[in-house]
Amino acid sequence: MIKNKKDLKELIILSFKYENQFNNGFIKYREWAKKINNIIDNYEHTTTRSIFTSLVKDKIFEKKKDNKKILYLFNPYGKEWIDPYDNYNGVVSFD
């Protein structure tokens, strides 16, 4: 098991890049914590939270407040997130 926090952060970033987590969009901390726990094989809340907080401070994750929820986007690329369902109205036209 890796003990160095810097190595853990690099492992998490590489894993998320490999899995294209940017395409998941903004999701809750709880979902990110589950994914981080699976990667580092550690289920201690304090370790997961400290790593996640440092990734947010390093601007690997973007933070967005939606109503009363705080959502996070994995974005180490600096891209702008465009929600694919913003212009979707649910009607299919075959013109």
mmCIF file of C-alpha atoms in Angstrom, residues 4-79:
data_model
loop_
_atom_site.group_PDB
_atom_site.id
_atom_site.type_symbol
_atom_site.label_atom_id
_atom_site.label_comp_id
_atom_site.label_asym_id
_atom_site.label_seq_id
_atom_site.Cartn_x
_atom_site.Cartn_y
_atom_site.Cartn_z
ATOM 1 C CA ASN A 4 2.962 8.860 0.382
ATOM 2 C CA LYS A 5 0.097 11.311 -0.173
ATOM 3 C CA LYS A 6 1.682 12.737 -3.338
ATOM 4 C CA ASP A 7 1.900 9.277 -4.919
ATOM 5 C CA LEU A 8 -1.711 8.554 -3.960
ATOM 6 C CA LYS A 9 -2.859 11.778 -5.610
ATOM 7 C CA GLU A 10 -0.952 10.952 -8.792
ATOM 8 C CA LEU A 11 -2.461 7.451 -8.836
ATOM 9 C CA ILE A 12 -5.975 8.852 -8.434
ATOM 10 C CA ILE A 13 -5.477 11.454 -11.173
ATOM 11 C CA LEU A 14 -4.073 8.878 -13.608
ATOM 12 C CA SER A 15 -6.895 6.473 -12.865
ATOM 13 C CA PHE A 16 -9.574 9.152 -13.353
ATOM 14 C CA LYS A 17 -7.964 10.278 -16.609
ATOM 15 C CA TYR A 18 -7.868 6.680 -17.836
ATOM 16 C CA GLU A 19 -11.558 6.219 -16.980
ATOM 17 C CA ASN A 20 -12.555 9.571 -18.581
ATOM 18 C CA GLN A 21 -14.221 10.762 -15.385
ATOM 19 C CA PHE A 22 -14.549 14.267 -16.877
ATOM 20 C CA ASN A 23 -17.452 12.909 -18.934
ATOM 21 C CA ASN A 24 -19.434 12.090 -15.763
ATOM 22 C CA GLY A 25 -19.968 15.783 -15.157
ATOM 23 C CA PHE A 26 -20.676 17.299 -11.766
ATOM 24 C CA ILE A 27 -21.394 14.697 -9.078
ATOM 25 C CA LYS A 28 -21.503 14.643 -5.275
ATOM 26 C CA TYR A 29 -18.541 14.163 -2.977
ATOM 27 C CA ARG A 30 -19.927 10.809 -1.830
ATOM 28 C CA GLU A 31 -19.604 9.344 -5.333
ATOM 29 C CA TRP A 32 -16.058 10.668 -5.724
ATOM 30 C CA ALA A 33 -15.154 9.270 -2.297
ATOM 31 C CA LYS A 34 -16.367 5.798 -3.313
ATOM 32 C CA LYS A 35 -14.237 5.912 -6.452
ATOM 33 C CA ILE A 36 -11.176 7.131 -4.522
ATOM 34 C CA ASN A 37 -11.636 4.419 -1.903
ATOM 35 C CA ASN A 38 -11.751 1.756 -4.607
ATOM 36 C CA ILE A 39 -8.573 3.072 -6.213
ATOM 37 C CA ILE A 40 -6.472 3.362 -3.063
ATOM 38 C CA ASP A 41 -8.094 0.378 -1.337
ATOM 39 C CA ASN A 42 -8.569 2.353 1.846
ATOM 40 C CA TYR A 43 -11.896 2.970 3.528
ATOM 41 C CA GLU A 44 -10.896 5.515 6.160
ATOM 42 C CA HIS A 45 -12.963 8.660 5.833
ATOM 43 C CA THR A 46 -10.227 10.996 7.086
ATOM 44 C CA THR A 47 -7.679 9.808 4.515
ATOM 45 C CA THR A 48 -10.140 10.040 1.656
ATOM 46 C CA ARG A 49 -11.338 13.485 2.709
ATOM 47 C CA SER A 50 -7.831 14.894 3.078
ATOM 48 C CA ILE A 51 -6.788 13.613 -0.359
ATOM 49 C CA PHE A 52 -9.968 14.947 -1.960
ATOM 50 C CA THR A 53 -9.561 18.342 -0.289
ATOM 51 C CA SER A 54 -5.994 18.626 -1.529
ATOM 52 C CA LEU A 55 -7.140 17.734 -5.077
ATOM 53 C CA VAL A 56 -9.751 20.501 -4.904
ATOM 54 C CA LYS A 57 -7.097 22.960 -3.695
ATOM 55 C CA ASP A 58 -4.830 21.902 -6.590
ATOM 56 C CA LYS A 59 -7.729 22.703 -8.959
ATOM 57 C CA ILE A 60 -8.026 19.130 -10.176
ATOM 58 C CA PHE A 61 -11.707 19.272 -9.211
ATOM 59 C CA GLU A 62 -14.063 22.164 -9.894
ATOM 60 C CA LYS A 63 -16.681 23.005 -7.305
ATOM 61 C CA LYS A 64 -20.242 24.069 -8.116
ATOM 62 C CA LYS A 65 -23.100 24.874 -5.768
ATOM 63 C CA ASP A 66 -26.473 23.655 -7.006
ATOM 64 C CA ASN A 67 -29.360 24.648 -4.725
ATOM 65 C CA LYS A 68 -28.129 23.284 -1.369
ATOM 66 C CA LYS A 69 -25.793 20.644 -2.835
ATOM 67 C CA ILE A 70 -22.128 21.019 -3.642
ATOM 68 C CA LEU A 71 -21.081 19.142 -6.769
ATOM 69 C CA TYR A 72 -17.590 18.446 -8.095
ATOM 70 C CA LEU A 73 -16.211 17.979 -11.600
ATOM 71 C CA PHE A 74 -12.948 16.183 -12.328
ATOM 72 C CA ASN A 75 -11.267 18.683 -14.639
ATOM 73 C CA PRO A 76 -7.462 18.654 -14.721
ATOM 74 C CA TYR A 77 -7.640 19.767 -18.358
ATOM 75 C CA GLY A 78 -9.144 23.227 -17.742
ATOM 76 C CA LYS A 79 -11.962 22.533 -20.211
#
